[in-house]
Amino acid sequence: MSSPDTLARLEATIAQRLSADPDSSYVARLNAKGLGKIAQKLGEEATETVIAALTESREALVGEAADLIFHLMVLLAAKDVPLAEVMAELDRREGTSGIAEKAARPKD
């Protein structure tokens, strides 16, 4: 069974591996290819998660969701954005209607 520490442990592992030898670490290999490749991989995983949700088994969805979260965390690490910052944003939004939150965002 996972614990609340799972994401913290994963974040620490990713941080360690970002600068590891690309021949021995998937995270290092992905990071060496640059931010564009990391973002592309995240997009691919998002698409695969959607497909799994619509057409595949529960187990497939769980696996794809795990891949999506993993690759999101690699992207955050590459951009030096701690997971705690994302969690704080979620905490800030808690109890706010999604419709109201979106309406309150600055217009671009």
Tab-separated table of N, CA, C and O in Angstrom:
chain	number	residue	atom	x	y	z
A	1	MET	N	0.847	-1.193	0.000
A	1	MET	CA	0.000	0.000	0.000
A	1	MET	C	0.881	1.242	0.000
A	1	MET	O	1.873	1.296	0.692
A	2	SER	N	0.503	2.231	-0.759
A	2	SER	CA	1.298	3.450	-0.807
A	2	SER	C	0.962	4.338	0.387
A	2	SER	O	-0.029	4.159	1.065
A	3	SER	N	1.830	5.303	0.604
A	3	SER	CA	1.629	6.230	1.703
A	3	SER	C	1.732	7.654	1.171
A	3	SER	O	2.148	7.868	0.027
A	4	PRO	N	1.404	8.637	2.008
A	4	PRO	CA	1.554	10.024	1.573
A	4	PRO	C	3.003	10.365	1.216
A	4	PRO	O	3.256	11.339	0.517
A	5	ASP	N	3.934	9.560	1.697
A	5	ASP	CA	5.345	9.810	1.416
A	5	ASP	C	5.771	9.327	0.037
A	5	ASP	O	6.898	9.602	-0.384
A	6	THR	N	4.914	8.604	-0.661
A	6	THR	CA	5.280	8.058	-1.964
A	6	THR	C	5.751	9.147	-2.914
A	6	THR	O	6.799	9.019	-3.559
A	7	LEU	N	5.006	10.224	-3.016
A	7	LEU	CA	5.375	11.301	-3.935
A	7	LEU	C	6.646	12.014	-3.471
A	7	LEU	O	7.473	12.400	-4.296
A	8	ALA	N	6.821	12.155	-2.171
A	8	ALA	CA	8.043	12.783	-1.654
A	8	ALA	C	9.257	11.918	-1.973
A	8	ALA	O	10.311	12.438	-2.378
A	9	ARG	N	9.124	10.614	-1.816
A	9	ARG	CA	10.229	9.711	-2.153
A	9	ARG	C	10.519	9.755	-3.645
A	9	ARG	O	11.681	9.793	-4.062
A	10	LEU	N	9.477	9.760	-4.457
A	10	LEU	CA	9.657	9.825	-5.898
A	10	LEU	C	10.339	11.139	-6.291
A	10	LEU	O	11.260	11.152	-7.116
A	11	GLU	N	9.921	12.229	-5.694
A	11	GLU	CA	10.529	13.528	-5.989
A	11	GLU	C	12.023	13.505	-5.655
A	11	GLU	O	12.846	14.005	-6.446
A	12	ALA	N	12.389	12.928	-4.522
A	12	ALA	CA	13.800	12.848	-4.128
A	12	ALA	C	14.593	11.980	-5.096
A	12	ALA	O	15.725	12.320	-5.471
A	13	THR	N	14.011	10.866	-5.512
A	13	THR	CA	14.686	9.975	-6.459
A	13	THR	C	14.905	10.676	-7.790
A	13	THR	O	15.997	10.606	-8.373
A	14	ILE	N	13.891	11.354	-8.278
A	14	ILE	CA	14.007	12.080	-9.550
A	14	ILE	C	15.093	13.148	-9.433
A	14	ILE	O	15.925	13.294	-10.333
A	15	ALA	N	15.115	13.891	-8.332
A	15	ALA	CA	16.125	14.938	-8.142
A	15	ALA	C	17.529	14.342	-8.185
A	15	ALA	O	18.434	14.924	-8.794
A	16	GLN	N	17.716	13.199	-7.573
A	16	GLN	CA	19.024	12.532	-7.581
A	16	GLN	C	19.417	12.111	-8.981
A	16	GLN	O	20.575	12.193	-9.361
A	17	ARG	N	18.467	11.637	-9.728
A	17	ARG	CA	18.769	11.041	-11.032
A	17	ARG	C	18.838	12.035	-12.177
A	17	ARG	O	19.324	11.689	-13.251
A	18	LEU	N	18.371	13.253	-11.984
A	18	LEU	CA	18.410	14.244	-13.066
A	18	LEU	C	19.813	14.405	-13.640
A	18	LEU	O	19.979	14.544	-14.846
A	19	SER	N	20.806	14.406	-12.768
A	19	SER	CA	22.178	14.626	-13.220
A	19	SER	C	23.015	13.351	-13.239
A	19	SER	O	24.234	13.416	-13.349
A	20	ALA	N	22.363	12.208	-13.158
A	20	ALA	CA	23.075	10.925	-13.204
A	20	ALA	C	23.546	10.635	-14.625
A	20	ALA	O	23.307	11.414	-15.554
A	21	ASP	N	24.185	9.529	-14.792
A	21	ASP	CA	24.666	9.084	-16.105
A	21	ASP	C	23.462	8.676	-16.954
A	21	ASP	O	22.709	7.781	-16.572
A	22	PRO	N	23.290	9.315	-18.108
A	22	PRO	CA	22.151	8.964	-18.972
A	22	PRO	C	22.155	7.504	-19.424
A	22	PRO	O	21.111	6.979	-19.793
A	23	ASP	N	23.295	6.853	-19.369
A	23	ASP	CA	23.347	5.431	-19.730
A	23	ASP	C	22.791	4.540	-18.626
A	23	ASP	O	22.480	3.375	-18.879
A	24	SER	N	22.669	5.079	-17.416
A	24	SER	CA	22.207	4.252	-16.305
A	24	SER	C	20.885	4.712	-15.704
A	24	SER	O	20.361	4.066	-14.804
A	25	SER	N	20.339	5.824	-16.194
A	25	SER	CA	19.117	6.368	-15.607
A	25	SER	C	18.188	6.910	-16.684
A	25	SER	O	18.583	7.771	-17.475
A	26	TYR	N	16.961	6.432	-16.683
A	26	TYR	CA	15.949	6.931	-17.617
A	26	TYR	C	15.699	8.413	-17.392
A	26	TYR	O	15.591	9.194	-18.347
A	27	VAL	N	15.623	8.833	-16.123
A	27	VAL	CA	15.378	10.241	-15.810
A	27	VAL	C	16.514	11.098	-16.366
A	27	VAL	O	16.269	12.139	-16.988
A	28	ALA	N	17.751	10.668	-16.163
A	28	ALA	CA	18.899	11.419	-16.672
A	28	ALA	C	18.893	11.458	-18.195
A	28	ALA	O	19.186	12.496	-18.800
A	29	ARG	N	18.550	10.348	-18.820
A	29	ARG	CA	18.499	10.292	-20.285
A	29	ARG	C	17.441	11.260	-20.813
A	29	ARG	O	17.679	12.003	-21.763
A	30	LEU	N	16.269	11.242	-20.195
A	30	LEU	CA	15.195	12.149	-20.608
A	30	LEU	C	15.614	13.601	-20.383
A	30	LEU	O	15.434	14.451	-21.258
A	31	ASN	N	16.204	13.882	-19.233
A	31	ASN	CA	16.638	15.247	-18.917
A	31	ASN	C	17.711	15.722	-19.895
A	31	ASN	O	17.710	16.887	-20.301
A	32	ALA	N	18.608	14.829	-20.299
A	32	ALA	CA	19.675	15.190	-21.237
A	32	ALA	C	19.107	15.593	-22.599
A	32	ALA	O	19.731	16.370	-23.326
A	33	LYS	N	17.929	15.090	-22.928
A	33	LYS	CA	17.303	15.426	-24.210
A	33	LYS	C	16.618	16.790	-24.178
A	33	LYS	O	16.204	17.297	-25.218
A	34	GLY	N	16.471	17.350	-22.980
A	34	GLY	CA	15.943	18.699	-22.862
A	34	GLY	C	14.481	18.790	-22.479
A	34	GLY	O	13.734	17.810	-22.523
A	35	LEU	N	14.111	19.991	-22.117
A	35	LEU	CA	12.756	20.276	-21.640
A	35	LEU	C	11.689	19.942	-22.685
A	35	LEU	O	10.621	19.434	-22.344
A	36	GLY	N	11.987	20.209	-23.946
A	36	GLY	CA	11.016	19.905	-24.998
A	36	GLY	C	10.671	18.424	-25.039
A	36	GLY	O	9.501	18.060	-25.203
A	37	LYS	N	11.675	17.577	-24.902
A	37	LYS	CA	11.437	16.128	-24.930
A	37	LYS	C	10.672	15.676	-23.688
A	37	LYS	O	9.787	14.815	-23.778
A	38	ILE	N	11.003	16.262	-22.539
A	38	ILE	CA	10.278	15.918	-21.307
A	38	ILE	C	8.805	16.307	-21.461
A	38	ILE	O	7.908	15.527	-21.137
A	39	ALA	N	8.551	17.501	-21.966
A	39	ALA	CA	7.170	17.967	-22.163
A	39	ALA	C	6.442	17.090	-23.176
A	39	ALA	O	5.265	16.758	-22.990
A	40	GLN	N	7.135	16.703	-24.242
A	40	GLN	CA	6.542	15.818	-25.247
A	40	GLN	C	6.147	14.487	-24.613
A	40	GLN	O	5.049	13.975	-24.854
A	41	LYS	N	7.038	13.943	-23.796
A	41	LYS	CA	6.756	12.654	-23.143
A	41	LYS	C	5.561	12.787	-22.205
A	41	LYS	O	4.711	11.891	-22.152
A	42	LEU	N	5.473	13.896	-21.481
A	42	LEU	CA	4.320	14.130	-20.604
A	42	LEU	C	3.034	14.162	-21.426
A	42	LEU	O	2.021	13.561	-21.040
A	43	GLY	N	3.067	14.835	-22.559
A	43	GLY	CA	1.893	14.884	-23.434
A	43	GLY	C	1.497	13.509	-23.938
A	43	GLY	O	0.308	13.175	-23.994
A	44	GLU	N	2.487	12.699	-24.315
A	44	GLU	CA	2.204	11.327	-24.764
A	44	GLU	C	1.543	10.529	-23.650
A	44	GLU	O	0.571	9.799	-23.896
A	45	GLU	N	2.064	10.674	-22.436
A	45	GLU	CA	1.496	9.935	-21.299
A	45	GLU	C	0.082	10.407	-20.988
A	45	GLU	O	-0.788	9.607	-20.629
A	46	ALA	N	-0.165	11.696	-21.148
A	46	ALA	CA	-1.520	12.219	-20.929
A	46	ALA	C	-2.491	11.614	-21.937
A	46	ALA	O	-3.597	11.186	-21.579
A	47	THR	N	-2.066	11.555	-23.191
A	47	THR	CA	-2.904	10.959	-24.235
A	47	THR	C	-3.166	9.483	-23.944
A	47	THR	O	-4.305	9.007	-24.065
A	48	GLU	N	-2.122	8.768	-23.551
A	48	GLU	CA	-2.289	7.344	-23.234
A	48	GLU	C	-3.218	7.140	-22.041
A	48	GLU	O	-3.987	6.175	-21.996
A	49	THR	N	-3.187	8.076	-21.088
A	49	THR	CA	-4.086	7.992	-19.932
A	49	THR	C	-5.530	8.183	-20.370
A	49	THR	O	-6.430	7.448	-19.928
A	50	VAL	N	-5.767	9.139	-21.241
A	50	VAL	CA	-7.121	9.368	-21.758
A	50	VAL	C	-7.622	8.140	-22.514
A	50	VAL	O	-8.755	7.686	-22.309
A	51	ILE	N	-6.787	7.584	-23.363
A	51	ILE	CA	-7.177	6.394	-24.129
A	51	ILE	C	-7.494	5.238	-23.189
A	51	ILE	O	-8.507	4.544	-23.364
A	52	ALA	N	-6.652	5.041	-22.185
A	52	ALA	CA	-6.899	3.961	-21.222
A	52	ALA	C	-8.216	4.176	-20.489
A	52	ALA	O	-8.973	3.229	-20.267
A	53	ALA	N	-8.497	5.431	-20.126
A	53	ALA	CA	-9.757	5.722	-19.417
A	53	ALA	C	-10.970	5.411	-20.279
A	53	ALA	O	-11.993	4.948	-19.777
A	54	LEU	N	-10.836	5.642	-21.575
A	54	LEU	CA	-11.982	5.473	-22.468
A	54	LEU	C	-12.141	4.060	-23.014
A	54	LEU	O	-13.267	3.641	-23.293
A	55	THR	N	-11.040	3.336	-23.178
A	55	THR	CA	-11.139	2.074	-23.925
A	55	THR	C	-10.463	0.872	-23.282
A	55	THR	O	-10.584	-0.226	-23.806
A	56	GLU	N	-9.748	1.073	-22.191
A	56	GLU	CA	-8.983	-0.043	-21.642
A	56	GLU	C	-9.445	-0.401	-20.235
A	56	GLU	O	-10.381	0.174	-19.706
A	57	SER	N	-8.735	-1.333	-19.646
A	57	SER	CA	-9.089	-1.843	-18.317
A	57	SER	C	-8.715	-0.862	-17.215
A	57	SER	O	-7.934	0.071	-17.421
A	58	ARG	N	-9.258	-1.116	-16.067
A	58	ARG	CA	-8.911	-0.341	-14.860
A	58	ARG	C	-7.408	-0.411	-14.608
A	58	ARG	O	-6.772	0.579	-14.289
A	59	GLU	N	-6.831	-1.603	-14.750
A	59	GLU	CA	-5.398	-1.798	-14.511
A	59	GLU	C	-4.567	-0.972	-15.494
A	59	GLU	O	-3.548	-0.391	-15.119
A	60	ALA	N	-5.001	-0.924	-16.745
A	60	ALA	CA	-4.297	-0.122	-17.743
A	60	ALA	C	-4.359	1.353	-17.374
A	60	ALA	O	-3.357	2.073	-17.487
A	61	LEU	N	-5.520	1.809	-16.915
A	61	LEU	CA	-5.669	3.202	-16.501
A	61	LEU	C	-4.759	3.515	-15.321
A	61	LEU	O	-4.092	4.556	-15.298
A	62	VAL	N	-4.706	2.625	-14.351
A	62	VAL	CA	-3.831	2.836	-13.189
A	62	VAL	C	-2.378	2.955	-13.637
A	62	VAL	O	-1.647	3.859	-13.214
A	63	GLY	N	-1.948	2.071	-14.519
A	63	GLY	CA	-0.575	2.122	-15.019
A	63	GLY	C	-0.280	3.400	-15.772
A	63	GLY	O	0.774	4.026	-15.579
A	64	GLU	N	-1.186	3.811	-16.618
A	64	GLU	CA	-0.976	5.044	-17.390
A	64	GLU	C	-1.017	6.273	-16.486
A	64	GLU	O	-0.253	7.226	-16.687
A	65	ALA	N	-1.893	6.258	-15.491
A	65	ALA	CA	-1.948	7.381	-14.553
A	65	ALA	C	-0.638	7.491	-13.777
A	65	ALA	O	-0.139	8.602	-13.550
A	66	ALA	N	-0.069	6.361	-13.395
A	66	ALA	CA	1.224	6.376	-12.706
A	66	ALA	C	2.308	6.947	-13.615
A	66	ALA	O	3.140	7.760	-13.181
A	67	ASP	N	2.307	6.533	-14.888
A	67	ASP	CA	3.280	7.074	-15.847
A	67	ASP	C	3.106	8.590	-16.002
A	67	ASP	O	4.089	9.334	-16.081
A	68	LEU	N	1.855	9.037	-16.051
A	68	LEU	CA	1.569	10.462	-16.207
A	68	LEU	C	2.100	11.255	-15.018
A	68	LEU	O	2.772	12.284	-15.189
A	69	ILE	N	1.824	10.790	-13.814
A	69	ILE	CA	2.296	11.485	-12.619
A	69	ILE	C	3.822	11.491	-12.579
A	69	ILE	O	4.444	12.521	-12.284
A	70	PHE	N	4.429	10.355	-12.896
A	70	PHE	CA	5.891	10.272	-12.911
A	70	PHE	C	6.477	11.315	-13.869
A	70	PHE	O	7.381	12.075	-13.504
A	71	HIS	N	5.979	11.355	-15.082
A	71	HIS	CA	6.538	12.276	-16.073
A	71	HIS	C	6.242	13.739	-15.726
A	71	HIS	O	7.054	14.624	-16.015
A	72	LEU	N	5.104	14.006	-15.101
A	72	LEU	CA	4.830	15.358	-14.615
A	72	LEU	C	5.879	15.749	-13.576
A	72	LEU	O	6.404	16.872	-13.596
A	73	MET	N	6.205	14.824	-12.695
A	73	MET	CA	7.191	15.122	-11.658
A	73	MET	C	8.589	15.312	-12.241
A	73	MET	O	9.361	16.140	-11.753
A	74	VAL	N	8.917	14.595	-13.309
A	74	VAL	CA	10.193	14.825	-13.990
A	74	VAL	C	10.207	16.238	-14.577
A	74	VAL	O	11.200	16.968	-14.450
A	75	LEU	N	9.123	16.641	-15.202
A	75	LEU	CA	9.028	17.986	-15.770
A	75	LEU	C	9.152	19.054	-14.684
A	75	LEU	O	9.890	20.033	-14.840
A	76	LEU	N	8.453	18.878	-13.588
A	76	LEU	CA	8.540	19.840	-12.485
A	76	LEU	C	9.973	19.937	-11.974
A	76	LEU	O	10.482	21.040	-11.733
A	77	ALA	N	10.641	18.796	-11.823
A	77	ALA	CA	12.026	18.792	-11.339
A	77	ALA	C	12.944	19.499	-12.325
A	77	ALA	O	13.822	20.275	-11.922
A	78	ALA	N	12.740	19.257	-13.598
A	78	ALA	CA	13.571	19.897	-14.622
A	78	ALA	C	13.404	21.415	-14.607
A	78	ALA	O	14.323	22.158	-14.942
A	79	LYS	N	12.222	21.868	-14.213
A	79	LYS	CA	11.939	23.308	-14.136
A	79	LYS	C	12.186	23.858	-12.724
A	79	LYS	O	11.895	25.019	-12.447
A	80	ASP	N	12.708	23.010	-11.832
A	80	ASP	CA	13.003	23.391	-10.451
A	80	ASP	C	11.763	23.907	-9.719
A	80	ASP	O	11.807	24.910	-9.010
A	81	VAL	N	10.650	23.208	-9.948
A	81	VAL	CA	9.396	23.522	-9.253
A	81	VAL	C	9.137	22.388	-8.264
A	81	VAL	O	8.864	21.256	-8.668
A	82	PRO	N	9.243	22.664	-6.967
A	82	PRO	CA	9.010	21.605	-5.991
A	82	PRO	C	7.538	21.187	-5.957
A	82	PRO	O	6.636	22.022	-6.142
A	83	LEU	N	7.329	19.918	-5.729
A	83	LEU	CA	5.962	19.401	-5.625
A	83	LEU	C	5.191	20.137	-4.535
A	83	LEU	O	3.991	20.371	-4.673
A	84	ALA	N	5.868	20.544	-3.481
A	84	ALA	CA	5.207	21.272	-2.391
A	84	ALA	C	4.535	22.555	-2.903
A	84	ALA	O	3.489	22.951	-2.395
A	85	GLU	N	5.127	23.167	-3.905
A	85	GLU	CA	4.540	24.386	-4.467
A	85	GLU	C	3.223	24.068	-5.189
A	85	GLU	O	2.241	24.824	-5.094
A	86	VAL	N	3.197	22.949	-5.892
A	86	VAL	CA	1.972	22.520	-6.575
A	86	VAL	C	0.914	22.143	-5.534
A	86	VAL	O	-0.259	22.515	-5.668
A	87	MET	N	1.341	21.441	-4.489
A	87	MET	CA	0.398	21.041	-3.442
A	87	MET	C	-0.164	22.274	-2.727
A	87	MET	O	-1.347	22.312	-2.391
A	88	ALA	N	0.678	23.283	-2.515
A	88	ALA	CA	0.208	24.518	-1.885
A	88	ALA	C	-0.846	25.205	-2.753
A	88	ALA	O	-1.819	25.768	-2.243
A	89	GLU	N	-0.655	25.148	-4.061
A	89	GLU	CA	-1.648	25.737	-4.969
A	89	GLU	C	-2.968	24.968	-4.882
A	89	GLU	O	-4.046	25.566	-4.872
A	90	LEU	N	-2.871	23.645	-4.800
A	90	LEU	CA	-4.099	22.845	-4.631
A	90	LEU	C	-4.772	23.175	-3.305
A	90	LEU	O	-6.007	23.303	-3.244
A	91	ASP	N	-3.976	23.332	-2.242
A	91	ASP	CA	-4.532	23.704	-0.942
A	91	ASP	C	-5.232	25.061	-1.027
A	91	ASP	O	-6.306	25.260	-0.464
A	92	ARG	N	-4.602	26.003	-1.747
A	92	ARG	CA	-5.186	27.334	-1.888
A	92	ARG	C	-6.548	27.273	-2.578
A	92	ARG	O	-7.471	28.008	-2.233
A	93	ARG	N	-6.660	26.356	-3.525
A	93	ARG	CA	-7.902	26.245	-4.293
A	93	ARG	C	-8.985	25.436	-3.590
A	93	ARG	O	-10.147	25.472	-3.997
A	94	GLU	N	-8.618	24.710	-2.560
A	94	GLU	CA	-9.581	23.836	-1.882
A	94	GLU	C	-10.774	24.629	-1.373
A	94	GLU	O	-10.628	25.692	-0.780
A	95	GLY	N	-11.943	24.098	-1.628
A	95	GLY	CA	-13.159	24.744	-1.176
A	95	GLY	C	-13.664	25.824	-2.115
A	95	GLY	O	-14.692	26.435	-1.867
A	96	THR	N	-12.936	26.052	-3.199
A	96	THR	CA	-13.351	27.041	-4.188
A	96	THR	C	-13.947	26.307	-5.376
A	96	THR	O	-13.370	25.341	-5.861
A	97	SER	N	-15.072	26.747	-5.826
A	97	SER	CA	-15.688	26.165	-7.002
A	97	SER	C	-14.730	26.267	-8.176
A	97	SER	O	-14.079	27.298	-8.374
A	98	GLY	N	-14.613	25.205	-8.959
A	98	GLY	CA	-13.774	25.234	-10.144
A	98	GLY	C	-14.198	26.317	-11.116
A	98	GLY	O	-13.369	26.957	-11.763
A	99	ILE	N	-15.480	26.559	-11.193
A	99	ILE	CA	-16.002	27.603	-12.076
A	99	ILE	C	-15.566	28.974	-11.562
A	99	ILE	O	-15.083	29.818	-12.324
A	100	ALA	N	-15.677	29.179	-10.251
A	100	ALA	CA	-15.282	30.465	-9.669
A	100	ALA	C	-13.777	30.659	-9.763
A	100	ALA	O	-13.303	31.766	-10.057
A	101	GLU	N	-13.011	29.596	-9.530
A	101	GLU	CA	-11.548	29.688	-9.603
A	101	GLU	C	-11.094	30.067	-10.993
A	101	GLU	O	-10.275	30.945	-11.185
A	102	LYS	N	-11.683	29.427	-11.997
A	102	LYS	CA	-11.306	29.729	-13.383
A	102	LYS	C	-11.680	31.165	-13.744
A	102	LYS	O	-10.934	31.876	-14.393
A	103	ALA	N	-12.835	31.619	-13.300
A	103	ALA	CA	-13.297	32.988	-13.596
A	103	ALA	C	-12.401	34.037	-12.942
A	103	ALA	O	-12.265	35.141	-13.460
A	104	ALA	N	-11.764	33.677	-11.819
A	104	ALA	CA	-10.921	34.630	-11.092
A	104	ALA	C	-9.517	34.739	-11.681
A	104	ALA	O	-8.766	35.627	-11.307
A	105	ARG	N	-9.158	33.846	-12.601
A	105	ARG	CA	-7.822	33.894	-13.199
A	105	ARG	C	-7.676	35.136	-14.064
A	105	ARG	O	-8.623	35.566	-14.727
A	106	PRO	N	-6.458	35.689	-14.070
A	106	PRO	CA	-6.231	36.860	-14.944
A	106	PRO	C	-6.443	36.481	-16.412
A	106	PRO	O	-6.105	35.377	-16.832
A	107	LYS	N	-7.005	37.381	-17.145
A	107	LYS	CA	-7.241	37.145	-18.571
A	107	LYS	C	-5.940	37.431	-19.317
A	107	LYS	O	-5.285	38.434	-19.073
A	108	ASP	N	-5.576	36.544	-20.249
A	108	ASP	CA	-4.352	36.735	-21.038
A	108	ASP	C	-4.575	37.629	-22.219
A	108	ASP	O	-5.562	37.776	-22.773
